[in-house]
CSV table of C-alpha atoms in Angstrom, one decimal:
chain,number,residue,atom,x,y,z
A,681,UNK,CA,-18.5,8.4,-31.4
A,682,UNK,CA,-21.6,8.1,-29.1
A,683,UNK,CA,-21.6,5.7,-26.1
A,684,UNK,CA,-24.2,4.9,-23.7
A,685,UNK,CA,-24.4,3.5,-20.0
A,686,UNK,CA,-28.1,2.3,-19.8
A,687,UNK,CA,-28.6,1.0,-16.0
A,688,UNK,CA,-32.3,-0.9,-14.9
A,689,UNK,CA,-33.5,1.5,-12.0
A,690,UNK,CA,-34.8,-1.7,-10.4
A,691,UNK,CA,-32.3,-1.8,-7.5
A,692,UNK,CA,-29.2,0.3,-6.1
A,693,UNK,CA,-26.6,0.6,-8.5
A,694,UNK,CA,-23.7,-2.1,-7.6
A,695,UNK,CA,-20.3,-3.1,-8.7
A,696,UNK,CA,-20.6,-4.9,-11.9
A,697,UNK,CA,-22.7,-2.1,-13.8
A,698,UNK,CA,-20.2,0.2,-12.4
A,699,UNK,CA,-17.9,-1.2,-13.9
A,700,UNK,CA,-19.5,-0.8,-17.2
A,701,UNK,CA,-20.2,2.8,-16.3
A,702,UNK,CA,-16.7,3.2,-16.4
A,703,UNK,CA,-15.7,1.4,-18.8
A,704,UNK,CA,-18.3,3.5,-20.9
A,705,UNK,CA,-17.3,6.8,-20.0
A,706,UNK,CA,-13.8,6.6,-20.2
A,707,UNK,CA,-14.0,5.1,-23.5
A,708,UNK,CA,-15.6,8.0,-24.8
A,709,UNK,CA,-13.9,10.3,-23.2
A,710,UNK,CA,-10.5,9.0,-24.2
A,711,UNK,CA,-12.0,9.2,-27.7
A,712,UNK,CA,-13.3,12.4,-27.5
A,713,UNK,CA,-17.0,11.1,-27.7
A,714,UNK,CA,-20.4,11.4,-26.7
A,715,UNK,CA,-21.7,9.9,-23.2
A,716,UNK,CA,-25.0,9.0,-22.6
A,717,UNK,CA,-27.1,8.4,-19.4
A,718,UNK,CA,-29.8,6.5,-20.5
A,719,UNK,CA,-32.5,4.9,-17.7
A,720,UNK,CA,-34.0,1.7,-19.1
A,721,UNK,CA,-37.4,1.8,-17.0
A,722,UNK,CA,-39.6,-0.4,-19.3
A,723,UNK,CA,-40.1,-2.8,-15.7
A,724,UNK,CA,-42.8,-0.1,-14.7
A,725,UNK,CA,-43.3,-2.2,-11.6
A,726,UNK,CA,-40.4,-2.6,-10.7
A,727,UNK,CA,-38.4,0.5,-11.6
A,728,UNK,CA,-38.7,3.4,-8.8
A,729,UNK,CA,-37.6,6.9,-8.9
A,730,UNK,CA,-35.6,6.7,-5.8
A,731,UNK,CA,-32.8,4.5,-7.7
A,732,UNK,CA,-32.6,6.5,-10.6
A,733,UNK,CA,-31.5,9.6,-8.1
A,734,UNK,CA,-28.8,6.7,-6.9
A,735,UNK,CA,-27.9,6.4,-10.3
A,736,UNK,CA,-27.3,10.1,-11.1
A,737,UNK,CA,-25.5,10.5,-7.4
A,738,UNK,CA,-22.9,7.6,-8.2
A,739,UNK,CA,-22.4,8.5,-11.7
A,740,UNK,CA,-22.1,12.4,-10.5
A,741,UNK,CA,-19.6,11.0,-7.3
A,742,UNK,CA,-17.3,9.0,-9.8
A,743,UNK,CA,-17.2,12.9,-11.3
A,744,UNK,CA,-18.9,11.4,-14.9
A,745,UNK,CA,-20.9,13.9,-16.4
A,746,UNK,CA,-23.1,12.7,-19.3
A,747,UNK,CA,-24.0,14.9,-22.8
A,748,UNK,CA,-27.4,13.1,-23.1
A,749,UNK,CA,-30.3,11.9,-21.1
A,750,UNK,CA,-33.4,10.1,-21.4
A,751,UNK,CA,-35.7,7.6,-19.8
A,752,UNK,CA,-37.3,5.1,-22.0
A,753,UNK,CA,-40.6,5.1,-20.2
A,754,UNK,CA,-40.9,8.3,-22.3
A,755,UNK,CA,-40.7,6.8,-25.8
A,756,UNK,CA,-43.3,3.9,-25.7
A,757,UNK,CA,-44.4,5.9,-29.1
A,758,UNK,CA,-41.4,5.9,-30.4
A,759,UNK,CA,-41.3,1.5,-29.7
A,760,UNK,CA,-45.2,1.7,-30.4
A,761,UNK,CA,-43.9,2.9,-34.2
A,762,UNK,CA,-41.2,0.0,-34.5
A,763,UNK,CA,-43.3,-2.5,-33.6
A,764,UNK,CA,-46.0,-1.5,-36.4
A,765,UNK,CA,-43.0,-1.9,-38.6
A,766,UNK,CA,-41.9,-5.3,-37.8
A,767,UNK,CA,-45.5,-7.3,-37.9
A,768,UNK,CA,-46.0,-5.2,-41.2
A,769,UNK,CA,-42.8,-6.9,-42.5
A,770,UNK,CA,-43.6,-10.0,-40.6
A,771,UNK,CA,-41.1,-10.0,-38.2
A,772,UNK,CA,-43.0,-9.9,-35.0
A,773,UNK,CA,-46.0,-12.8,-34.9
A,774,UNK,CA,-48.4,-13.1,-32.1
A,775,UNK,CA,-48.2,-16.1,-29.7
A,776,UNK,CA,-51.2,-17.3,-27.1
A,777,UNK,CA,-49.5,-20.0,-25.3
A,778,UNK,CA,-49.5,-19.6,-21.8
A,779,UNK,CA,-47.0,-19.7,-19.3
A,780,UNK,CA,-47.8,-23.4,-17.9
A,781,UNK,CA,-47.8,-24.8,-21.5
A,782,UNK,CA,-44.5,-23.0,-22.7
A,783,UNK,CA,-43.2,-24.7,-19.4
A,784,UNK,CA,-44.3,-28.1,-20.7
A,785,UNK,CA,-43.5,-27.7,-24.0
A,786,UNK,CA,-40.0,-26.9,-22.8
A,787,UNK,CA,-39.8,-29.8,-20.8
A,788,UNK,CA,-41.1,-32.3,-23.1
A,789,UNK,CA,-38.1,-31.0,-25.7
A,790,UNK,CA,-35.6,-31.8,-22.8
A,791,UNK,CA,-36.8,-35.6,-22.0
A,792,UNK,CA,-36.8,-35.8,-26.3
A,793,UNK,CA,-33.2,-34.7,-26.2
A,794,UNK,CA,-34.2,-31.7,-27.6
A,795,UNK,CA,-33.1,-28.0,-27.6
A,796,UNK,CA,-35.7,-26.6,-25.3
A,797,UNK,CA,-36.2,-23.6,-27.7
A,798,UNK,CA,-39.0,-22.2,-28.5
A,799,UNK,CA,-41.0,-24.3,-31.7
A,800,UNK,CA,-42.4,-21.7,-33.7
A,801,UNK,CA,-46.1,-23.4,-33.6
A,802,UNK,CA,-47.6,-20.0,-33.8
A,803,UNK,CA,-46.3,-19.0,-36.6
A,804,UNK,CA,-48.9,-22.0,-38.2
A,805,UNK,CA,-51.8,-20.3,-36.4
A,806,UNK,CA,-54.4,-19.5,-39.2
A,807,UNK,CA,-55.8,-16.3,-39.5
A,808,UNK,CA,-59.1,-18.1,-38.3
A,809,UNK,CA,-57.6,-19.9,-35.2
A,810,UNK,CA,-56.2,-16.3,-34.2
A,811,UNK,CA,-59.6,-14.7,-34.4
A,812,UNK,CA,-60.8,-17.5,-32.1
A,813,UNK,CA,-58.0,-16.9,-29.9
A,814,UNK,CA,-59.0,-13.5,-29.5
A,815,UNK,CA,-62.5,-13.7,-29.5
A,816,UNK,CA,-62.2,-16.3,-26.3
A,817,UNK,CA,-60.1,-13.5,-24.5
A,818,UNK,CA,-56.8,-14.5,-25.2
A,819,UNK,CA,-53.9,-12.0,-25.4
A,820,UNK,CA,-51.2,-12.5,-27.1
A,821,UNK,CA,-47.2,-12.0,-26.5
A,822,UNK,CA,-45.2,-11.0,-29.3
A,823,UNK,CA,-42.1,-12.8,-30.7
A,824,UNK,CA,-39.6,-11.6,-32.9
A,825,UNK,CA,-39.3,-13.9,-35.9
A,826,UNK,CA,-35.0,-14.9,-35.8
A,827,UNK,CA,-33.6,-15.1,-39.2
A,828,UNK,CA,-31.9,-18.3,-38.4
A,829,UNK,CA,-28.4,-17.6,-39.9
A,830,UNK,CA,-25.1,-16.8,-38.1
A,831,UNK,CA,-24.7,-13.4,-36.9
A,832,UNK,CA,-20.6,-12.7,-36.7
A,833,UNK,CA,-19.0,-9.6,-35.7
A,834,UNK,CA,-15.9,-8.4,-34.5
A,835,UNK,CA,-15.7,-7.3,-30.8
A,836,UNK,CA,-13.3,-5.1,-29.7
A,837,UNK,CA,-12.3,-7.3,-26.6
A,838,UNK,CA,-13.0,-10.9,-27.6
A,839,UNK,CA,-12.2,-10.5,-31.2
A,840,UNK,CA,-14.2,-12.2,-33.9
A,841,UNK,CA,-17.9,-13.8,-32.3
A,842,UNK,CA,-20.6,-15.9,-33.4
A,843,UNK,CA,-24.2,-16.6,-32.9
A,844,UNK,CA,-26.1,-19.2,-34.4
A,845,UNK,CA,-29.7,-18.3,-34.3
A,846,UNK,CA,-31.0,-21.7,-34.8
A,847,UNK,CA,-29.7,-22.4,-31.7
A,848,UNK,CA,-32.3,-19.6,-30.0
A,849,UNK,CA,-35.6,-19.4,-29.1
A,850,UNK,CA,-37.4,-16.4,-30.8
A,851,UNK,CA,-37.2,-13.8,-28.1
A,852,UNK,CA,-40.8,-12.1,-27.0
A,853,UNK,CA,-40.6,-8.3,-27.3
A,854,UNK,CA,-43.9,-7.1,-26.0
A,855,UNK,CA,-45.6,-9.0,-23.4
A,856,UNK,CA,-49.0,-9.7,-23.4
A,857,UNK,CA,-49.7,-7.0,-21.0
A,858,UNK,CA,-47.8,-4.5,-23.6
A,859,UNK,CA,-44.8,-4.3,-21.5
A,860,UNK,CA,-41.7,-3.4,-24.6
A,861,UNK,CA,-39.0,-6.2,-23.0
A,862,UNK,CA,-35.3,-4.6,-22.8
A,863,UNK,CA,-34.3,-6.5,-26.2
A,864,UNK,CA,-36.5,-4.1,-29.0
A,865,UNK,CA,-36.6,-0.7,-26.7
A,866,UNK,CA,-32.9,-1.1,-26.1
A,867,UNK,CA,-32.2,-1.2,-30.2
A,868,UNK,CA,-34.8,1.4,-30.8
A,869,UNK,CA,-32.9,3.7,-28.5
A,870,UNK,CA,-29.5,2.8,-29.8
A,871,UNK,CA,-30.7,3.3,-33.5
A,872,UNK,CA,-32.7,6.6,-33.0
A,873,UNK,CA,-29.7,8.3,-30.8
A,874,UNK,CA,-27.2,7.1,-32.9
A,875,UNK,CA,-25.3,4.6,-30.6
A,876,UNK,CA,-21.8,3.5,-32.4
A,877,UNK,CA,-20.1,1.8,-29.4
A,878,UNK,CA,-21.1,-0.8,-26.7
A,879,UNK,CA,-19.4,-1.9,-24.0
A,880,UNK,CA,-21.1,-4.6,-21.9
A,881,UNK,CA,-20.4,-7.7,-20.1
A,882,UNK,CA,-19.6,-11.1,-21.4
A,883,UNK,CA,-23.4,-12.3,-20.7
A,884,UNK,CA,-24.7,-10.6,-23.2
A,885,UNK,CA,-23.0,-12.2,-26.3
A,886,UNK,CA,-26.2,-14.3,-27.1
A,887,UNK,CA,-28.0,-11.2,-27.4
A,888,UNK,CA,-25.9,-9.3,-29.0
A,889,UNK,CA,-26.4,-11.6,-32.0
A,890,UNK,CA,-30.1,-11.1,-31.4
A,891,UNK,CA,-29.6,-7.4,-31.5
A,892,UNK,CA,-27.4,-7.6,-34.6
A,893,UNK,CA,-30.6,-9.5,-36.3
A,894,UNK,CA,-33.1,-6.8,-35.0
A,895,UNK,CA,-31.2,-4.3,-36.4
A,896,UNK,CA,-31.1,-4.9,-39.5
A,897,UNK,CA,-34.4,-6.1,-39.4
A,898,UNK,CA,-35.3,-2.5,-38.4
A,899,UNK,CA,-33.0,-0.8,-41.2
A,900,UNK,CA,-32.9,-3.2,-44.1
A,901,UNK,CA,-29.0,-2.3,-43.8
A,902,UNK,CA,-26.0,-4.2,-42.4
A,903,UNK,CA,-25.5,-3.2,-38.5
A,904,UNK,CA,-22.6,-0.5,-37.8
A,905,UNK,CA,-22.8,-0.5,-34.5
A,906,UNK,CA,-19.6,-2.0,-32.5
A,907,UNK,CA,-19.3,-4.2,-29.5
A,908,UNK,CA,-17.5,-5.1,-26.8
A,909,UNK,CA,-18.3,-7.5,-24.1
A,910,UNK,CA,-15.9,-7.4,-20.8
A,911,UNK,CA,-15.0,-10.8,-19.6
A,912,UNK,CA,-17.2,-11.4,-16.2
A,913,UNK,CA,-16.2,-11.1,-12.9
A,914,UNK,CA,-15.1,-14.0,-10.4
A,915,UNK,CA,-13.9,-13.4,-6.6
A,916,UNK,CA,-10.3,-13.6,-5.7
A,917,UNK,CA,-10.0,-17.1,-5.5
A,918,UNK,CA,-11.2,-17.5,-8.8
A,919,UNK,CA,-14.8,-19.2,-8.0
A,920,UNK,CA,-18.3,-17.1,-9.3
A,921,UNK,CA,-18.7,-13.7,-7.8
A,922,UNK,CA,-21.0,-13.9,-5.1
A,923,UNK,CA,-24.0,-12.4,-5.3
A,924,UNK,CA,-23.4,-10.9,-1.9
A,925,UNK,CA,-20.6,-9.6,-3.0
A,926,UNK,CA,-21.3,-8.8,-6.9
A,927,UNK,CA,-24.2,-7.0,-5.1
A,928,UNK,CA,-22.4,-4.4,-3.2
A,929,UNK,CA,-24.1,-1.6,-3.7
A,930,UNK,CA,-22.3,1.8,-4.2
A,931,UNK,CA,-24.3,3.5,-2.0
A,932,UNK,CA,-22.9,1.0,0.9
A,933,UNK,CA,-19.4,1.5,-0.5
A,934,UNK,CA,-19.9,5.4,-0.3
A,935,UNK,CA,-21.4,5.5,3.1
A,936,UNK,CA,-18.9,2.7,4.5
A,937,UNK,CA,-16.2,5.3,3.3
A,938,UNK,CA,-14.5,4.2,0.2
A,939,UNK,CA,-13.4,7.0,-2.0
A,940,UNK,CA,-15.1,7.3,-5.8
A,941,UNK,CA,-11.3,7.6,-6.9
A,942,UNK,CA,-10.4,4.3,-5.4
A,943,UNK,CA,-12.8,2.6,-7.1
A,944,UNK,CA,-13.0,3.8,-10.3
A,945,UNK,CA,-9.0,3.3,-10.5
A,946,UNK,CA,-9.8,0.0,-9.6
A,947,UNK,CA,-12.7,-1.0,-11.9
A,948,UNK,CA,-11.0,0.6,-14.8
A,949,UNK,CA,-7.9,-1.2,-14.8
A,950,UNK,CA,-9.7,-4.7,-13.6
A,951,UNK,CA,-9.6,-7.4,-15.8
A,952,UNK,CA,-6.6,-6.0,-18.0
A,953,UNK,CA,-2.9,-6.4,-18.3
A,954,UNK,CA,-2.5,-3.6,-16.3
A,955,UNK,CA,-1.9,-3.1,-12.4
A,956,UNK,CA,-4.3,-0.9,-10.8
A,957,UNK,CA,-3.0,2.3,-10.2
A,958,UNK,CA,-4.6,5.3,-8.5
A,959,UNK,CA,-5.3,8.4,-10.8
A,960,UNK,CA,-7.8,10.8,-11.9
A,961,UNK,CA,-10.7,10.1,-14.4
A,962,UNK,CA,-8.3,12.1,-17.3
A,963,UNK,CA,-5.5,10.3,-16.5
A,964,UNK,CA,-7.6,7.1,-16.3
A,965,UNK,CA,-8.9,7.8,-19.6
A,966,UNK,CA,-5.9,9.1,-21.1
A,967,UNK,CA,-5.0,5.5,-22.1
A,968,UNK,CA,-7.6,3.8,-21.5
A,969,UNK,CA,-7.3,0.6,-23.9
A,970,UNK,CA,-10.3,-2.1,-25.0
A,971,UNK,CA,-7.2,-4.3,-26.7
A,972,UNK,CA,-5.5,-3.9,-22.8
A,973,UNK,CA,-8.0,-6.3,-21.3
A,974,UNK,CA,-7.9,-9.9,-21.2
A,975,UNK,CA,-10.3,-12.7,-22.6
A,976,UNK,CA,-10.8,-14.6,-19.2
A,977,UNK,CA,-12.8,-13.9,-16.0
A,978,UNK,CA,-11.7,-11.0,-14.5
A,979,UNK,CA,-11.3,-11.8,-10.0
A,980,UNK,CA,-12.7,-8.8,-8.4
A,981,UNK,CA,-11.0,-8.6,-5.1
A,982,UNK,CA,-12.1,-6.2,-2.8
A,983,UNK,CA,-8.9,-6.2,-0.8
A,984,UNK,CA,-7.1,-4.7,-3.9
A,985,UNK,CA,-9.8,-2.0,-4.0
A,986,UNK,CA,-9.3,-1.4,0.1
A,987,UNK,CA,-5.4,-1.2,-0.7
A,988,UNK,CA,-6.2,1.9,-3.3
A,989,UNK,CA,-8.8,3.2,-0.6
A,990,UNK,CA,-6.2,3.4,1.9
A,991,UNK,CA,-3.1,5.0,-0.4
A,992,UNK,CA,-5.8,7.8,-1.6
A,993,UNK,CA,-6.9,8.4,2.0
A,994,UNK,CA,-3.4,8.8,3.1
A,995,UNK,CA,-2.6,11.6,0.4
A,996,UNK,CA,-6.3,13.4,1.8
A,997,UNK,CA,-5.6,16.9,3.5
A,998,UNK,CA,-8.3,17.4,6.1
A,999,UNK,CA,-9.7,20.6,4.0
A,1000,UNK,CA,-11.0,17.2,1.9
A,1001,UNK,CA,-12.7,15.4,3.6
A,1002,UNK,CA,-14.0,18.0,6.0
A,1003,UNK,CA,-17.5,17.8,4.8
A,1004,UNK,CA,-17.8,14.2,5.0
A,1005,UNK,CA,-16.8,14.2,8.5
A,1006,UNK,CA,-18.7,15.0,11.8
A,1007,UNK,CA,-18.0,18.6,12.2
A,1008,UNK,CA,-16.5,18.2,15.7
A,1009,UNK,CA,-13.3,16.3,14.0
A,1010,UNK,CA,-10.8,18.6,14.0
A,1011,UNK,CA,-7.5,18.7,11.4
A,1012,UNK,CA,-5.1,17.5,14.1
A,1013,UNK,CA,-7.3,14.5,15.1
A,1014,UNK,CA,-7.2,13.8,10.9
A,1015,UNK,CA,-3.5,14.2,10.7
A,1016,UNK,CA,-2.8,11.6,13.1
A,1017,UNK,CA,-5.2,9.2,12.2
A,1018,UNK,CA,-5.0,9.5,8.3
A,1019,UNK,CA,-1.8,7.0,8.3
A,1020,UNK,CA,-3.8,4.4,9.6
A,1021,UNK,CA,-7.3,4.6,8.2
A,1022,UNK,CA,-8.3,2.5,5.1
A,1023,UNK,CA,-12.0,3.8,5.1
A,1024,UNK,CA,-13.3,7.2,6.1
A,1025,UNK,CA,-15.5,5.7,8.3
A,1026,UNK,CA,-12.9,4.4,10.6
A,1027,UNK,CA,-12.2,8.0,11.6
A,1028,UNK,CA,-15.2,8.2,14.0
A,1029,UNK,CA,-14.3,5.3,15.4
A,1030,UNK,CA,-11.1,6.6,16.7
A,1031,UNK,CA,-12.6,9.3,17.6
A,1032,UNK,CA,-15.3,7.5,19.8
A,1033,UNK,CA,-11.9,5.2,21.5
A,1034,UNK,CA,-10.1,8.5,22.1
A,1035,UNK,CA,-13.1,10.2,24.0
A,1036,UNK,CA,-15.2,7.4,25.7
A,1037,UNK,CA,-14.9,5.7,28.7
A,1038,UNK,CA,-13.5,2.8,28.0
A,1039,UNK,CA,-12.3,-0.7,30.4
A,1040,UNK,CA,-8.7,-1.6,29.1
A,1041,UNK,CA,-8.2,-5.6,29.0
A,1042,UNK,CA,-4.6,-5.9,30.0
A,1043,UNK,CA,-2.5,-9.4,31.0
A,1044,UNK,CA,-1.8,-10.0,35.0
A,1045,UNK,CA,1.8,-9.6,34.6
A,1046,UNK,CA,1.5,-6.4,33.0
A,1047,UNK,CA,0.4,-4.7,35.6
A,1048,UNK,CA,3.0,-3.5,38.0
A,1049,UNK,CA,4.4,-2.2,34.9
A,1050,UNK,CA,1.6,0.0,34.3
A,1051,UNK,CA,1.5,1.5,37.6
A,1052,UNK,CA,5.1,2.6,37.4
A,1053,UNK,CA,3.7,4.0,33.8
A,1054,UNK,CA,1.3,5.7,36.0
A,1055,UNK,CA,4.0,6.9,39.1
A,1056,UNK,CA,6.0,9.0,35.9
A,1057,UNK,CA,3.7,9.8,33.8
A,1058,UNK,CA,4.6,13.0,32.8
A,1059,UNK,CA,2.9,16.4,33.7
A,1060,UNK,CA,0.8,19.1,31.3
A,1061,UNK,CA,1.3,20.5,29.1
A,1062,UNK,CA,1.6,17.6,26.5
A,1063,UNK,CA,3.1,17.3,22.7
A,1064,UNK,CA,4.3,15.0,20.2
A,1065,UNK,CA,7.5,14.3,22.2
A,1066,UNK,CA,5.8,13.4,25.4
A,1067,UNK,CA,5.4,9.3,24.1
A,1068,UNK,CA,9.1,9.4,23.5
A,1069,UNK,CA,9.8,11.3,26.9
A,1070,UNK,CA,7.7,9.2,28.7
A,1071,UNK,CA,8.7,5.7,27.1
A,1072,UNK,CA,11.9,6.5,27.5
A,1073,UNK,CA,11.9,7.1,31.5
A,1074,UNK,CA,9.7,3.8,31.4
A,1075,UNK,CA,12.9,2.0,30.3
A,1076,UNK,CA,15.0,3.1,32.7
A,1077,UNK,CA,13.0,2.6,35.8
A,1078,UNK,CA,11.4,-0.9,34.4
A,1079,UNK,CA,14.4,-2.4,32.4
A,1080,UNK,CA,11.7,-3.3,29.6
A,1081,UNK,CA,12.3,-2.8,26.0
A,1082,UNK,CA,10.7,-2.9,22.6
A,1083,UNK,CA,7.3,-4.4,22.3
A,1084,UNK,CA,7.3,-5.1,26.5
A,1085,UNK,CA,7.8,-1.5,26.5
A,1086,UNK,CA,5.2,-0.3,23.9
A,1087,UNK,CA,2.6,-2.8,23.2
A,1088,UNK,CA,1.1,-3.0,27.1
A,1089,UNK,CA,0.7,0.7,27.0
A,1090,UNK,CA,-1.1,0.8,23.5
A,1091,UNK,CA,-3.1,-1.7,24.9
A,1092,UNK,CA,-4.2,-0.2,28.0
A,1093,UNK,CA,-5.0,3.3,26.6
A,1094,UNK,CA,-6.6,2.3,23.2
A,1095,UNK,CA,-7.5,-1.5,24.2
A,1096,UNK,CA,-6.4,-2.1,20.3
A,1097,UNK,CA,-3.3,-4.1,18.8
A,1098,UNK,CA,-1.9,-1.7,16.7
A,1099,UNK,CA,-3.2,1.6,15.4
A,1100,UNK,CA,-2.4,5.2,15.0
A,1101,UNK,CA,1.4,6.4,17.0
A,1102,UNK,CA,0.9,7.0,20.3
A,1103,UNK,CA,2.9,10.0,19.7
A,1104,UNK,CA,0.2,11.8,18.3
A,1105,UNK,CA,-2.7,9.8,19.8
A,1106,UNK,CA,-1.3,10.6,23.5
A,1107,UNK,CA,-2.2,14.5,23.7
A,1108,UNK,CA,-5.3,14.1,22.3
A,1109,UNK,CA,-6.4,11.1,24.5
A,1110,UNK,CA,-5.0,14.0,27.1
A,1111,UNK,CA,-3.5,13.6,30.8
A,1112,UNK,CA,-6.9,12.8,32.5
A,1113,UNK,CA,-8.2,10.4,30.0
A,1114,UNK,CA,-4.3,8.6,30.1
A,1115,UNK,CA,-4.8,8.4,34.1
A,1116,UNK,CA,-7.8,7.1,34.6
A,1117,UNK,CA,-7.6,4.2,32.0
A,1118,UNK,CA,-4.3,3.8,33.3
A,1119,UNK,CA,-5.8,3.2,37.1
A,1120,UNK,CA,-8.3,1.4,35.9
A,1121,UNK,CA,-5.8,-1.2,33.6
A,1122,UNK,CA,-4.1,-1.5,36.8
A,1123,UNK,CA,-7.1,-2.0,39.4
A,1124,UNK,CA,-9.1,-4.5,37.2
């Protein structure tokens, strides 16, 4: 079993080919198969080196590792020899319509009531009319010549599909500036490296049966290869995936301090019968199911993914996340902070509140209380029990109790609603820091 994750370097790699990624390489690793990274950079102009580093980081951060690599900008011989192939066996035919008069022709099928698919009027191009073509400058695209039957296969997650090809315009392959489209270097490469499994999204169904055609156009022999198309993805209310959202990048996601483990638990169990559940990439892959996931639109919500975030980050021992840090964090800051992070990122921000000067934004009648806050607070040195020690003298001279007691104190040393306990966040705010926004709550 060989599979293969074949991402367009043509922008930052994002959550729905992630998703694919995984799906892919858990697959064949739950199978004990072949993985390969292949880098489909036929768009020379629009391909750039710096994504395809992007690409290997992500893949390399989700901890996939890939037996086989290539780049399909180096095999334009290897297409060069397959398309010599298919216009000797007459399935790729030369077409010199331009742009402006494929539009037209497309339109004037759609006021007809037509299929705006393509009408084959090259194909009646005498050899004479193509000379002329030629000899007036004209280059022409290539089309691959469709059978016109009904491909059929069986796919692993929708179960038995069909294509009718009559129903298709004859895709180009080659454009007329020799660019090899995605559609005939994608089978070349899954032919010649001995692709048996794809997993892609539910968009791709159409070409699939396009593929299936090409194939065997290529081989003379019935096509082996199996696919499997995940259902697409919708947002959480169940509308189209936005494409500021379907666009995340993972590059944002690492940076903005979501954890690789997070999101691959949640991209491999989305869209499937099963809750998301947060494991390793073996224990992810130990029963990782096609059959498990469900025919309908998958809703991609990102609070689910934040929830998983936030459960791994809590089970993170400082010597973890260490490196990612800035290296003036230290392990007790991270121990009290951990139980109330859902991104890494949030950690310098509590470090920032903890050590700048800050103006506290408390209510009027909250005051007096915080200057009798101030008259007992207690002297160095500070621990854990000093919130408890202190809050509990508080009570007793002010007759306040439960959130009267707590929340106005939270409020004027952190200026937030809720956050880490002030049990741990109260030594390392420290005496002076606790006095001076104290005086200042109180003076304001």
């Amino acid at each position: 079993m060989k599979l293969r994750f074949a991402p367009s370097p043509t922008g930052l790699m994002h959550v729905g080919n992630a998703r694919l990624a995984v799906a892919n390489a858990l697959y064949a690793r739950r199978h004990g198969g072949k993985f390969m990274l292949r880098i489909d950079d036929t768009d020379v102009e629009r391909s750039k080196e710096e994504y395809v580093r992007e690409i290997h980081k992500a893949l390399e951060w989700f901890g996939f590792s890939w037996d086989e690599y290539m780049k399909q900008s180096d095999r334009m011989d290897r297409y060069n020899m397959a398309i010599e192939r298919l216009k000797e066996s007459g399935h790729l035919y030369p077409c010199f319509e331009t742009k402006e008069e494929l539009d037209f022709k497309r339109e004037l099928r759609r006021r007809q009531n037509k299929p705006p698919i393509y009408d084959r009027a090259m194909l009646r191009l005498t050899p004479e009319q193509r000379a002329s073509a030629e000899a007036n400058g004209k280059v022409p695209h290539w089309r691959f010549k469709l059978s016109g039957r009904e491909v059929k296969w069986d796919d692993l997650v929708m179960g038995q599909c069909r294509v009718k090809l009559t129903s298709i315009s004859d895709p180009i392959m080659i454009k007329a500036d020799g660019t090899v489209l995605y559609t005939l270097a994608s089978v070349v490469d899954d032919l010649e490296t001995d692709i048996t499994h794809i997993i892609r999204g539910e968009d791709h169904v159409t070409n699939t049966g396009v593929q299936i055609d090409l194939i065997e156009a290529l081989t003379g022999k019935p096509n082996k290869i199996r696919f499997a198309h995940l259902p697409l993805l919708m947002d959480a209310d169940g509308g189209k995936l936005s494409k500021r959202l379907g666009s995340v990048s993972l590059k944002e996601l690492r940076e903005d301090g979501l954890e690789a483990k997070a999101i691959v638990s949640y991209l491999a169990r989305l869209g499937t019968s099963r809750d998301p559940q947060l494991l390793s990439v073996d224990e992810l892959a130990q029963d990782y199911d096609l059959s498990t996931y469900s025919k309908s639109p998958a809703r991609f919500d990102i609070q689910q993914m934040l929830m998983l975030n936030k459960k791994c980050l809590h089970g993170m021992e400082f010597a973890e996340v260490k490196d990612r840090l800035p290296s003036y964090i230290t392990e007790e800051f991270w121990n009290v902070v951990r139980p109330n992070i859902d991104l890494l990122s949030e950690a310098r921000y509590w470090w920032d509140l903890i050590h700048e000067d800050m103006i506290p934004e408390v209510a009027e009648e909250d005051k007096d209380y915080l200057q009798q806050a101030l008259d007992c607070l207690p002297e160095d040195p500070w621990s854990e029990e000093t919130w408890g020690e202190w809050t509990a003298k508080l009570k007793d001279i002010s007759g306040r109790k439960g959130k009267s007691l707590f929340h106005p104190l939270r409020i004027a040393l952190t200026r937030e609603e809720k956050g880490p306990e002030m049990k741990g966040m109260l030594p390392l705010i420290g005496r002076e820091r606790v006095v001076r926004r104290l005086q200042e709550a109180v003076s304001r």
